mmCIF file with all atom_site columns, C-alpha atoms and ligand atoms in Angstrom:
data_model
loop_
_atom_site.group_PDB
_atom_site.id
_atom_site.type_symbol
_atom_site.label_atom_id
_atom_site.label_alt_id
_atom_site.label_comp_id
_atom_site.label_asym_id
_atom_site.label_entity_id
_atom_site.label_seq_id
_atom_site.pdbx_PDB_ins_code
_atom_site.Cartn_x
_atom_site.Cartn_y
_atom_site.Cartn_z
_atom_site.occupancy
_atom_site.B_iso_or_equiv
_atom_site.pdbx_formal_charge
_atom_site.auth_seq_id
_atom_site.auth_comp_id
_atom_site.auth_asym_id
_atom_site.auth_atom_id
_atom_site.pdbx_PDB_model_num
ATOM   1   C  CA  . MET A 1 1   ? -217.728 -36.827 54.570 1.00 95.00 ? 1   MET A CA  1
ATOM   2   C  CA  . GLU A 1 2   ? -218.018 -39.591 57.119 1.00 96.00 ? 2   GLU A CA  1
ATOM   3   C  CA  . ARG A 1 3   ? -218.111 -38.389 60.728 1.00 97.00 ? 3   ARG A CA  1
ATOM   4   C  CA  . LEU A 1 4   ? -214.849 -38.808 62.639 1.00 96.00 ? 4   LEU A CA  1
ATOM   5   C  CA  . ASP A 1 5   ? -216.474 -40.545 65.604 1.00 95.00 ? 5   ASP A CA  1
ATOM   6   C  CA  . GLU A 1 6   ? -217.931 -43.155 63.227 1.00 97.00 ? 6   GLU A CA  1
ATOM   7   C  CA  . ILE A 1 7   ? -214.517 -43.726 61.606 1.00 97.00 ? 7   ILE A CA  1
ATOM   8   C  CA  . ILE A 1 8   ? -212.871 -44.195 65.002 1.00 97.00 ? 8   ILE A CA  1
ATOM   9   C  CA  . LYS A 1 9   ? -215.541 -46.608 66.167 1.00 96.00 ? 9   LYS A CA  1
ATOM   10  C  CA  . LYS A 1 10  ? -214.596 -48.809 63.181 1.00 97.00 ? 10  LYS A CA  1
ATOM   11  C  CA  . ASP A 1 11  ? -210.795 -48.414 63.292 1.00 98.00 ? 11  ASP A CA  1
ATOM   12  C  CA  . MET A 1 12  ? -210.088 -48.352 67.025 1.00 98.00 ? 12  MET A CA  1
ATOM   13  C  CA  . LYS A 1 13  ? -208.581 -51.325 68.824 1.00 98.00 ? 13  LYS A CA  1
ATOM   14  C  CA  . GLU A 1 14  ? -208.620 -49.824 72.314 1.00 97.00 ? 14  GLU A CA  1
ATOM   15  C  CA  . LEU A 1 15  ? -209.277 -46.499 74.015 1.00 98.00 ? 15  LEU A CA  1
ATOM   16  C  CA  . LEU A 1 16  ? -206.045 -45.840 75.909 1.00 98.00 ? 16  LEU A CA  1
ATOM   17  C  CA  . TYR A 1 17  ? -206.532 -42.398 77.508 1.00 98.00 ? 17  TYR A CA  1
ATOM   18  C  CA  . ASP A 1 18  ? -209.621 -40.208 77.538 1.00 98.00 ? 18  ASP A CA  1
ATOM   19  C  CA  . ALA A 1 19  ? -209.486 -36.405 77.415 1.00 98.00 ? 19  ALA A CA  1
ATOM   20  C  CA  . LYS A 1 20  ? -209.882 -35.979 81.176 1.00 98.00 ? 20  LYS A CA  1
ATOM   21  C  CA  . THR A 1 21  ? -207.067 -38.404 81.989 1.00 98.00 ? 21  THR A CA  1
ATOM   22  C  CA  . ILE A 1 22  ? -204.776 -36.651 79.495 1.00 98.00 ? 22  ILE A CA  1
ATOM   23  C  CA  . GLN A 1 23  ? -205.459 -33.215 81.011 1.00 98.00 ? 23  GLN A CA  1
ATOM   24  C  CA  . LYS A 1 24  ? -204.865 -34.483 84.533 1.00 98.00 ? 24  LYS A CA  1
ATOM   25  C  CA  . ARG A 1 25  ? -201.507 -35.967 83.556 1.00 98.00 ? 25  ARG A CA  1
ATOM   26  C  CA  . ILE A 1 26  ? -200.482 -32.772 81.735 1.00 98.00 ? 26  ILE A CA  1
ATOM   27  C  CA  . VAL A 1 27  ? -201.139 -30.709 84.873 1.00 98.00 ? 27  VAL A CA  1
ATOM   28  C  CA  . GLU A 1 28  ? -198.764 -33.050 86.740 1.00 98.00 ? 28  GLU A CA  1
ATOM   29  C  CA  . LEU A 1 29  ? -196.122 -32.770 84.012 1.00 98.00 ? 29  LEU A CA  1
ATOM   30  C  CA  . GLY A 1 30  ? -196.426 -28.973 84.090 1.00 98.00 ? 30  GLY A CA  1
ATOM   31  C  CA  . GLU A 1 31  ? -195.829 -29.002 87.848 1.00 98.00 ? 31  GLU A CA  1
ATOM   32  C  CA  . ASN A 1 32  ? -192.788 -31.263 87.457 1.00 98.00 ? 32  ASN A CA  1
ATOM   33  C  CA  . ILE A 1 33  ? -191.363 -29.024 84.727 1.00 98.00 ? 33  ILE A CA  1
ATOM   34  C  CA  . THR A 1 34  ? -191.996 -25.889 86.808 1.00 98.00 ? 34  THR A CA  1
ATOM   35  C  CA  . ASP A 1 35  ? -190.237 -27.466 89.789 1.00 98.00 ? 35  ASP A CA  1
ATOM   36  C  CA  . PHE A 1 36  ? -187.323 -28.554 87.650 1.00 98.00 ? 36  PHE A CA  1
ATOM   37  C  CA  . TYR A 1 37  ? -186.614 -25.121 86.127 1.00 98.00 ? 37  TYR A CA  1
ATOM   38  C  CA  . LYS A 1 38  ? -187.787 -22.770 88.895 1.00 98.00 ? 38  LYS A CA  1
ATOM   39  C  CA  . ASN A 1 39  ? -184.279 -21.959 90.196 1.00 98.00 ? 39  ASN A CA  1
ATOM   40  C  CA  . GLU A 1 40  ? -182.776 -21.492 86.726 1.00 97.00 ? 40  GLU A CA  1
ATOM   41  C  CA  . SER A 1 41  ? -181.708 -18.018 85.650 1.00 96.00 ? 41  SER A CA  1
ATOM   42  C  CA  . ASN A 1 42  ? -181.202 -18.901 81.968 1.00 97.00 ? 42  ASN A CA  1
ATOM   43  C  CA  . GLU A 1 43  ? -184.091 -18.417 79.597 1.00 97.00 ? 43  GLU A CA  1
ATOM   44  C  CA  . LEU A 1 44  ? -186.296 -21.457 78.899 1.00 98.00 ? 44  LEU A CA  1
ATOM   45  C  CA  . VAL A 1 45  ? -187.234 -22.092 75.260 1.00 98.00 ? 45  VAL A CA  1
ATOM   46  C  CA  . VAL A 1 46  ? -189.972 -24.686 74.773 1.00 98.00 ? 46  VAL A CA  1
ATOM   47  C  CA  . VAL A 1 47  ? -189.696 -26.199 71.295 1.00 98.00 ? 47  VAL A CA  1
ATOM   48  C  CA  . GLY A 1 48  ? -192.702 -28.090 69.917 1.00 98.00 ? 48  GLY A CA  1
ATOM   49  C  CA  . ILE A 1 49  ? -191.981 -30.684 67.246 1.00 98.00 ? 49  ILE A CA  1
ATOM   50  C  CA  . LEU A 1 50  ? -194.637 -30.345 64.571 1.00 97.00 ? 50  LEU A CA  1
ATOM   51  C  CA  . ARG A 1 51  ? -197.060 -31.643 63.752 1.00 96.00 ? 51  ARG A CA  1
ATOM   52  C  CA  . GLY A 1 52  ? -197.607 -34.448 66.256 1.00 97.00 ? 52  GLY A CA  1
ATOM   53  C  CA  . SER A 1 53  ? -197.041 -32.427 69.419 1.00 98.00 ? 53  SER A CA  1
ATOM   54  C  CA  . CYS A 1 54  ? -199.513 -29.622 68.568 1.00 97.00 ? 54  CYS A CA  1
ATOM   55  C  CA  . MET A 1 55  ? -202.246 -30.483 71.096 1.00 98.00 ? 55  MET A CA  1
ATOM   56  C  CA  . PHE A 1 56  ? -199.904 -31.638 73.835 1.00 98.00 ? 56  PHE A CA  1
ATOM   57  C  CA  . TYR A 1 57  ? -197.794 -28.521 73.354 1.00 98.00 ? 57  TYR A CA  1
ATOM   58  C  CA  . SER A 1 58  ? -200.623 -26.029 73.694 1.00 98.00 ? 58  SER A CA  1
ATOM   59  C  CA  . ASP A 1 59  ? -202.024 -27.732 76.779 1.00 98.00 ? 59  ASP A CA  1
ATOM   60  C  CA  . LEU A 1 60  ? -198.620 -28.281 78.407 1.00 98.00 ? 60  LEU A CA  1
ATOM   61  C  CA  . ILE A 1 61  ? -197.272 -24.729 78.162 1.00 98.00 ? 61  ILE A CA  1
ATOM   62  C  CA  . LYS A 1 62  ? -200.391 -23.444 79.959 1.00 98.00 ? 62  LYS A CA  1
ATOM   63  C  CA  . CYS A 1 63  ? -199.349 -25.651 82.887 1.00 98.00 ? 63  CYS A CA  1
ATOM   64  C  CA  . ILE A 1 64  ? -195.754 -24.403 83.074 1.00 98.00 ? 64  ILE A CA  1
ATOM   65  C  CA  . ASN A 1 65  ? -195.804 -21.679 85.738 1.00 98.00 ? 65  ASN A CA  1
ATOM   66  C  CA  . LEU A 1 66  ? -192.642 -19.906 84.541 1.00 98.00 ? 66  LEU A CA  1
ATOM   67  C  CA  . PRO A 1 67  ? -191.817 -17.323 81.857 1.00 98.00 ? 67  PRO A CA  1
ATOM   68  C  CA  . ILE A 1 68  ? -190.907 -19.143 78.632 1.00 98.00 ? 68  ILE A CA  1
ATOM   69  C  CA  . HIS A 1 69  ? -190.259 -18.476 74.981 1.00 98.00 ? 69  HIS A CA  1
ATOM   70  C  CA  . ILE A 1 70  ? -192.139 -20.672 72.555 1.00 98.00 ? 70  ILE A CA  1
ATOM   71  C  CA  . ASP A 1 71  ? -190.749 -22.002 69.296 1.00 98.00 ? 71  ASP A CA  1
ATOM   72  C  CA  . PHE A 1 72  ? -191.456 -24.765 66.796 1.00 98.00 ? 72  PHE A CA  1
ATOM   73  C  CA  . MET A 1 73  ? -189.616 -27.109 64.540 1.00 98.00 ? 73  MET A CA  1
ATOM   74  C  CA  . ALA A 1 74  ? -191.207 -29.126 61.752 1.00 97.00 ? 74  ALA A CA  1
ATOM   75  C  CA  . ILE A 1 75  ? -189.402 -32.300 60.776 1.00 93.00 ? 75  ILE A CA  1
ATOM   76  C  CA  . SER A 1 76  ? -190.008 -35.422 58.772 1.00 87.00 ? 76  SER A CA  1
ATOM   77  C  CA  . SER A 1 77  ? -188.124 -38.681 58.644 1.00 76.00 ? 77  SER A CA  1
ATOM   78  C  CA  . TYR A 1 78  ? -186.662 -40.014 55.430 1.00 67.00 ? 78  TYR A CA  1
ATOM   79  C  CA  . GLY A 1 79  ? -187.732 -43.440 54.318 1.00 59.00 ? 79  GLY A CA  1
ATOM   80  C  CA  . SER A 1 80  ? -190.462 -45.472 55.926 1.00 57.00 ? 80  SER A CA  1
ATOM   81  C  CA  . SER A 1 81  ? -191.816 -43.620 58.952 1.00 54.00 ? 81  SER A CA  1
ATOM   82  C  CA  . SER A 1 82  ? -189.107 -43.214 61.532 1.00 54.00 ? 82  SER A CA  1
ATOM   83  C  CA  . THR A 1 83  ? -186.781 -46.135 60.956 1.00 63.00 ? 83  THR A CA  1
ATOM   84  C  CA  . SER A 1 84  ? -183.961 -44.430 59.045 1.00 70.00 ? 84  SER A CA  1
ATOM   85  C  CA  . GLY A 1 85  ? -183.072 -41.980 61.797 1.00 72.00 ? 85  GLY A CA  1
ATOM   86  C  CA  . ILE A 1 86  ? -182.285 -39.329 59.194 1.00 78.00 ? 86  ILE A CA  1
ATOM   87  C  CA  . VAL A 1 87  ? -184.357 -36.295 59.926 1.00 88.00 ? 87  VAL A CA  1
ATOM   88  C  CA  . LYS A 1 88  ? -185.274 -33.633 57.411 1.00 91.00 ? 88  LYS A CA  1
ATOM   89  C  CA  . ILE A 1 89  ? -185.865 -30.165 58.830 1.00 94.00 ? 89  ILE A CA  1
ATOM   90  C  CA  . ILE A 1 90  ? -188.861 -28.550 57.156 1.00 95.00 ? 90  ILE A CA  1
ATOM   91  C  CA  . LYS A 1 91  ? -189.046 -25.594 59.514 1.00 97.00 ? 91  LYS A CA  1
ATOM   92  C  CA  . ASP A 1 92  ? -186.230 -24.643 61.862 1.00 98.00 ? 92  ASP A CA  1
ATOM   93  C  CA  . ILE A 1 93  ? -186.527 -22.828 65.198 1.00 98.00 ? 93  ILE A CA  1
ATOM   94  C  CA  . GLU A 1 94  ? -186.355 -19.032 65.136 1.00 98.00 ? 94  GLU A CA  1
ATOM   95  C  CA  . GLU A 1 95  ? -184.831 -18.429 68.589 1.00 97.00 ? 95  GLU A CA  1
ATOM   96  C  CA  . ASP A 1 96  ? -181.098 -18.244 69.167 1.00 97.00 ? 96  ASP A CA  1
ATOM   97  C  CA  . ILE A 1 97  ? -180.731 -20.951 71.818 1.00 98.00 ? 97  ILE A CA  1
ATOM   98  C  CA  . MET A 1 98  ? -177.075 -20.297 72.728 1.00 98.00 ? 98  MET A CA  1
ATOM   99  C  CA  . GLY A 1 99  ? -176.754 -20.570 76.508 1.00 98.00 ? 99  GLY A CA  1
ATOM   100 C  CA  . LYS A 1 100 ? -180.473 -21.158 76.991 1.00 98.00 ? 100 LYS A CA  1
ATOM   101 C  CA  . ASN A 1 101 ? -182.362 -24.137 78.363 1.00 98.00 ? 101 ASN A CA  1
ATOM   102 C  CA  . VAL A 1 102 ? -184.281 -26.024 75.692 1.00 98.00 ? 102 VAL A CA  1
ATOM   103 C  CA  . LEU A 1 103 ? -187.277 -28.223 76.448 1.00 98.00 ? 103 LEU A CA  1
ATOM   104 C  CA  . ILE A 1 104 ? -188.236 -30.345 73.442 1.00 98.00 ? 104 ILE A CA  1
ATOM   105 C  CA  . VAL A 1 105 ? -191.922 -31.278 73.306 1.00 98.00 ? 105 VAL A CA  1
ATOM   106 C  CA  . GLU A 1 106 ? -192.616 -34.476 71.366 1.00 98.00 ? 106 GLU A CA  1
ATOM   107 C  CA  . ASP A 1 107 ? -195.709 -36.597 70.778 1.00 98.00 ? 107 ASP A CA  1
ATOM   108 C  CA  . ILE A 1 108 ? -194.120 -40.026 71.189 1.00 97.00 ? 108 ILE A CA  1
ATOM   109 C  CA  . ILE A 1 109 ? -190.718 -41.654 71.611 1.00 97.00 ? 109 ILE A CA  1
ATOM   110 C  CA  . ASP A 1 110 ? -190.698 -44.791 69.496 1.00 95.00 ? 110 ASP A CA  1
ATOM   111 C  CA  . THR A 1 111 ? -187.320 -46.051 68.200 1.00 93.00 ? 111 THR A CA  1
ATOM   112 C  CA  . GLY A 1 112 ? -185.740 -42.944 69.760 1.00 94.00 ? 112 GLY A CA  1
ATOM   113 C  CA  . LYS A 1 113 ? -183.891 -42.006 66.573 1.00 93.00 ? 113 LYS A CA  1
ATOM   114 C  CA  . THR A 1 114 ? -185.696 -38.712 66.019 1.00 93.00 ? 114 THR A CA  1
ATOM   115 C  CA  . LEU A 1 115 ? -185.011 -37.651 69.578 1.00 95.00 ? 115 LEU A CA  1
ATOM   116 C  CA  . LYS A 1 116 ? -181.362 -38.608 69.368 1.00 95.00 ? 116 LYS A CA  1
ATOM   117 C  CA  . TYR A 1 117 ? -181.022 -36.398 66.317 1.00 94.00 ? 117 TYR A CA  1
ATOM   118 C  CA  . LEU A 1 118 ? -182.825 -33.493 67.986 1.00 96.00 ? 118 LEU A CA  1
ATOM   119 C  CA  . LEU A 1 119 ? -180.766 -33.700 71.182 1.00 97.00 ? 119 LEU A CA  1
ATOM   120 C  CA  . ASN A 1 120 ? -177.543 -33.485 69.152 1.00 96.00 ? 120 ASN A CA  1
ATOM   121 C  CA  . TYR A 1 121 ? -178.971 -30.703 67.026 1.00 96.00 ? 121 TYR A CA  1
ATOM   122 C  CA  . PHE A 1 122 ? -179.745 -28.448 70.002 1.00 97.00 ? 122 PHE A CA  1
ATOM   123 C  CA  . ARG A 1 123 ? -176.561 -29.303 71.884 1.00 97.00 ? 123 ARG A CA  1
ATOM   124 C  CA  . GLU A 1 124 ? -174.465 -28.418 68.841 1.00 97.00 ? 124 GLU A CA  1
ATOM   125 C  CA  . ARG A 1 125 ? -176.178 -25.051 68.735 1.00 97.00 ? 125 ARG A CA  1
ATOM   126 C  CA  . GLY A 1 126 ? -174.882 -24.259 72.212 1.00 98.00 ? 126 GLY A CA  1
ATOM   127 C  CA  . ALA A 1 127 ? -177.923 -24.834 74.403 1.00 98.00 ? 127 ALA A CA  1
ATOM   128 C  CA  . ASN A 1 128 ? -177.111 -24.749 78.114 1.00 98.00 ? 128 ASN A CA  1
ATOM   129 C  CA  . SER A 1 129 ? -179.310 -27.813 78.624 1.00 98.00 ? 129 SER A CA  1
ATOM   130 C  CA  . VAL A 1 130 ? -181.670 -29.924 76.525 1.00 98.00 ? 130 VAL A CA  1
ATOM   131 C  CA  . LYS A 1 131 ? -184.511 -31.885 78.106 1.00 98.00 ? 131 LYS A CA  1
ATOM   132 C  CA  . VAL A 1 132 ? -187.444 -33.775 76.634 1.00 98.00 ? 132 VAL A CA  1
ATOM   133 C  CA  . ALA A 1 133 ? -191.149 -33.784 77.429 1.00 98.00 ? 133 ALA A CA  1
ATOM   134 C  CA  . SER A 1 134 ? -192.998 -36.496 75.527 1.00 98.00 ? 134 SER A CA  1
ATOM   135 C  CA  . LEU A 1 135 ? -196.680 -37.242 75.820 1.00 98.00 ? 135 LEU A CA  1
ATOM   136 C  CA  . LEU A 1 136 ? -196.147 -40.936 75.077 1.00 98.00 ? 136 LEU A CA  1
ATOM   137 C  CA  . ASP A 1 137 ? -193.357 -43.457 75.319 1.00 98.00 ? 137 ASP A CA  1
ATOM   138 C  CA  . LYS A 1 138 ? -193.257 -46.801 73.503 1.00 97.00 ? 138 LYS A CA  1
ATOM   139 C  CA  . PRO A 1 139 ? -190.190 -48.381 75.160 1.00 95.00 ? 139 PRO A CA  1
ATOM   140 C  CA  . LYS A 1 140 ? -190.592 -51.825 73.523 1.00 94.00 ? 140 LYS A CA  1
ATOM   141 C  CA  . ARG A 1 141 ? -189.625 -50.373 70.147 1.00 91.00 ? 141 ARG A CA  1
ATOM   142 C  CA  . ARG A 1 142 ? -186.501 -48.532 71.268 1.00 94.00 ? 142 ARG A CA  1
ATOM   143 C  CA  . LEU A 1 143 ? -183.428 -48.917 69.017 1.00 93.00 ? 143 LEU A CA  1
ATOM   144 C  CA  . VAL A 1 144 ? -181.196 -46.274 70.597 1.00 94.00 ? 144 VAL A CA  1
ATOM   145 C  CA  . GLU A 1 145 ? -180.632 -45.815 74.306 1.00 94.00 ? 145 GLU A CA  1
ATOM   146 C  CA  . ILE A 1 146 ? -182.587 -42.683 75.069 1.00 95.00 ? 146 ILE A CA  1
ATOM   147 C  CA  . SER A 1 147 ? -185.386 -41.665 77.402 1.00 96.00 ? 147 SER A CA  1
ATOM   148 C  CA  . GLY A 1 148 ? -187.658 -38.714 78.002 1.00 98.00 ? 148 GLY A CA  1
ATOM   149 C  CA  . ASP A 1 149 ? -187.294 -36.487 81.068 1.00 98.00 ? 149 ASP A CA  1
ATOM   150 C  CA  . PHE A 1 150 ? -191.021 -35.740 81.443 1.00 98.00 ? 150 PHE A CA  1
ATOM   151 C  CA  . VAL A 1 151 ? -193.197 -38.525 80.032 1.00 98.00 ? 151 VAL A CA  1
ATOM   152 C  CA  . GLY A 1 152 ? -196.994 -38.641 80.082 1.00 98.00 ? 152 GLY A CA  1
ATOM   153 C  CA  . PHE A 1 153 ? -197.849 -42.289 79.514 1.00 98.00 ? 153 PHE A CA  1
ATOM   154 C  CA  . GLU A 1 154 ? -196.170 -45.531 78.539 1.00 98.00 ? 154 GLU A CA  1
ATOM   155 C  CA  . VAL A 1 155 ? -198.027 -47.172 75.638 1.00 97.00 ? 155 VAL A CA  1
ATOM   156 C  CA  . PRO A 1 156 ? -198.042 -50.725 74.252 1.00 95.00 ? 156 PRO A CA  1
ATOM   157 C  CA  . ASP A 1 157 ? -196.404 -51.666 70.954 1.00 95.00 ? 157 ASP A CA  1
ATOM   158 C  CA  . ASP A 1 158 ? -199.433 -50.756 68.838 1.00 96.00 ? 158 ASP A CA  1
ATOM   159 C  CA  . PHE A 1 159 ? -200.010 -47.910 66.415 1.00 97.00 ? 159 PHE A CA  1
ATOM   160 C  CA  . ILE A 1 160 ? -201.342 -45.009 68.438 1.00 97.00 ? 160 ILE A CA  1
ATOM   161 C  CA  . VAL A 1 161 ? -203.376 -42.063 67.139 1.00 98.00 ? 161 VAL A CA  1
ATOM   162 C  CA  . GLY A 1 162 ? -205.309 -39.088 68.425 1.00 98.00 ? 162 GLY A CA  1
ATOM   163 C  CA  . TYR A 1 163 ? -204.521 -35.958 70.433 1.00 98.00 ? 163 TYR A CA  1
ATOM   164 C  CA  . GLY A 1 164 ? -202.072 -34.872 67.715 1.00 98.00 ? 164 GLY A CA  1
ATOM   165 C  CA  . LEU A 1 165 ? -200.781 -38.264 66.636 1.00 98.00 ? 165 LEU A CA  1
ATOM   166 C  CA  . ASP A 1 166 ? -201.582 -39.399 63.128 1.00 96.00 ? 166 ASP A CA  1
ATOM   167 C  CA  . TYR A 1 167 ? -201.681 -42.318 60.785 1.00 96.00 ? 167 TYR A CA  1
ATOM   168 C  CA  . ASN A 1 168 ? -201.109 -40.985 57.240 1.00 94.00 ? 168 ASN A CA  1
ATOM   169 C  CA  . GLN A 1 169 ? -202.075 -37.514 58.515 1.00 94.00 ? 169 GLN A CA  1
ATOM   170 C  CA  . SER A 1 170 ? -205.477 -38.706 59.730 1.00 96.00 ? 170 SER A CA  1
ATOM   171 C  CA  . TYR A 1 171 ? -206.932 -38.934 63.254 1.00 97.00 ? 171 TYR A CA  1
ATOM   172 C  CA  . ARG A 1 172 ? -204.864 -36.016 64.661 1.00 98.00 ? 172 ARG A CA  1
ATOM   173 C  CA  . ASN A 1 173 ? -207.933 -34.096 65.852 1.00 98.00 ? 173 ASN A CA  1
ATOM   174 C  CA  . ILE A 1 174 ? -209.393 -36.852 68.023 1.00 97.00 ? 174 ILE A CA  1
ATOM   175 C  CA  . PRO A 1 175 ? -209.382 -35.396 71.569 1.00 97.00 ? 175 PRO A CA  1
ATOM   176 C  CA  . TYR A 1 176 ? -208.337 -38.726 73.136 1.00 98.00 ? 176 TYR A CA  1
ATOM   177 C  CA  . ILE A 1 177 ? -205.727 -41.428 72.508 1.00 98.00 ? 177 ILE A CA  1
ATOM   178 C  CA  . VAL A 1 178 ? -206.504 -44.796 70.936 1.00 98.00 ? 178 VAL A CA  1
ATOM   179 C  CA  . SER A 1 179 ? -204.667 -47.717 69.375 1.00 98.00 ? 179 SER A CA  1
ATOM   180 C  CA  . LEU A 1 180 ? -205.624 -48.773 65.849 1.00 98.00 ? 180 LEU A CA  1
ATOM   181 C  CA  . LYS A 1 181 ? -206.669 -52.219 64.706 1.00 98.00 ? 181 LYS A CA  1
ATOM   182 C  CA  . ARG A 1 182 ? -203.762 -53.863 62.923 1.00 97.00 ? 182 ARG A CA  1
ATOM   183 C  CA  . GLU A 1 183 ? -205.652 -54.176 59.621 1.00 97.00 ? 183 GLU A CA  1
ATOM   184 C  CA  . VAL A 1 184 ? -205.954 -50.380 59.469 1.00 96.00 ? 184 VAL A CA  1
ATOM   185 C  CA  . TYR A 1 185 ? -202.194 -49.814 59.247 1.00 94.00 ? 185 TYR A CA  1
ATOM   186 C  CA  . SER A 1 186 ? -200.695 -53.005 57.815 1.00 90.00 ? 186 SER A CA  1
HETATM 187 P  P1  . IMP B 2 .   ? -188.810 -42.426 66.507 1.00 70.74 ? 201 IMP B P1  1
HETATM 188 O  O1  . IMP B 2 .   ? -187.716 -41.697 65.814 1.00 70.74 ? 201 IMP B O1  1
HETATM 189 O  O2  . IMP B 2 .   ? -188.921 -43.849 66.033 1.00 70.74 ? 201 IMP B O2  1
HETATM 190 O  O3  . IMP B 2 .   ? -188.740 -42.356 68.015 1.00 70.74 ? 201 IMP B O3  1
HETATM 191 O  O4  . IMP B 2 .   ? -190.153 -41.807 65.983 1.00 70.74 ? 201 IMP B O4  1
HETATM 192 C  C1  . IMP B 2 .   ? -190.758 -40.759 66.537 1.00 70.74 ? 201 IMP B C1  1
HETATM 193 C  C2  . IMP B 2 .   ? -191.838 -40.224 65.618 1.00 70.74 ? 201 IMP B C2  1
HETATM 194 O  O5  . IMP B 2 .   ? -192.505 -41.256 64.877 1.00 70.74 ? 201 IMP B O5  1
HETATM 195 C  C3  . IMP B 2 .   ? -192.885 -39.559 66.453 1.00 70.74 ? 201 IMP B C3  1
HETATM 196 O  O6  . IMP B 2 .   ? -192.583 -38.202 66.679 1.00 70.74 ? 201 IMP B O6  1
HETATM 197 C  C4  . IMP B 2 .   ? -194.149 -39.789 65.654 1.00 70.74 ? 201 IMP B C4  1
HETATM 198 O  O7  . IMP B 2 .   ? -194.336 -38.728 64.749 1.00 70.74 ? 201 IMP B O7  1
HETATM 199 C  C5  . IMP B 2 .   ? -193.902 -41.076 64.895 1.00 70.74 ? 201 IMP B C5  1
HETATM 200 N  N1  . IMP B 2 .   ? -194.552 -42.245 65.560 1.00 70.74 ? 201 IMP B N1  1
HETATM 201 C  C6  . IMP B 2 .   ? -193.940 -43.272 66.166 1.00 70.74 ? 201 IMP B C6  1
HETATM 202 N  N2  . IMP B 2 .   ? -194.813 -44.157 66.667 1.00 70.74 ? 201 IMP B N2  1
HETATM 203 C  C7  . IMP B 2 .   ? -196.035 -43.666 66.386 1.00 70.74 ? 201 IMP B C7  1
HETATM 204 C  C8  . IMP B 2 .   ? -197.380 -44.121 66.672 1.00 70.74 ? 201 IMP B C8  1
HETATM 205 O  O8  . IMP B 2 .   ? -197.652 -45.166 67.292 1.00 70.74 ? 201 IMP B O8  1
HETATM 206 N  N3  . IMP B 2 .   ? -198.390 -43.333 66.214 1.00 70.74 ? 201 IMP B N3  1
HETATM 207 C  C9  . IMP B 2 .   ? -198.164 -42.164 65.528 1.00 70.74 ? 201 IMP B C9  1
HETATM 208 N  N4  . IMP B 2 .   ? -196.933 -41.707 65.256 1.00 70.74 ? 201 IMP B N4  1
HETATM 209 C  C10 . IMP B 2 .   ? -195.875 -42.442 65.674 1.00 70.74 ? 201 IMP B C10 1
HETATM 210 MG MG1 . MG  B 3 .   ? -195.902 -38.372 62.873 1.00 70.74 ? 202 MG  B MG1 1
#
């Protein structure tokens, strides 16, 4: 097999955020989240959206200085990538979230359609509140009016991979965030 660092050297357009910068930002997000929920008496359930949020999730929850329950949801979008807005649930959460505070942890907000679906999904199940932590935000591509509550970085309208984010299931295990050359994904 070809080494991953060699593949990235060929396919990368730009290094956006190195591992140290990502960790520093996650510490800040953890502090903001802790501050936001510290006076809440309801339970906090932190729901990671698989698979893209895996790395962000595990680093972020270590920086939340409050008791939490962890849970996961695996979803995929119908049709080409995320444009349809119809979300298929592959694995549902296991917690009963009635009356609890839900913090969704996402990798990236792109068109916003996935997030819109998830917000409705948790609200309909009786959550006391639903907030969103997203590592990345790509506001130029937004099709529905929606924004994250705790956002790591704003990224340009390129295809982004690494630190959990994939292109065709590849590149997820790169410990930093890069944009891909257009010829790699078009
Ligand atoms: P949305 O519904 O268009 O906001 O799509 C959100 C989902 O699409 C994310 O959770 C990602 O899985 C995927 N996605 C959107 N943009 C990118 C990208 O630049 N790189 C990798 N995945 C992306
Ligand atoms: Mg994805």
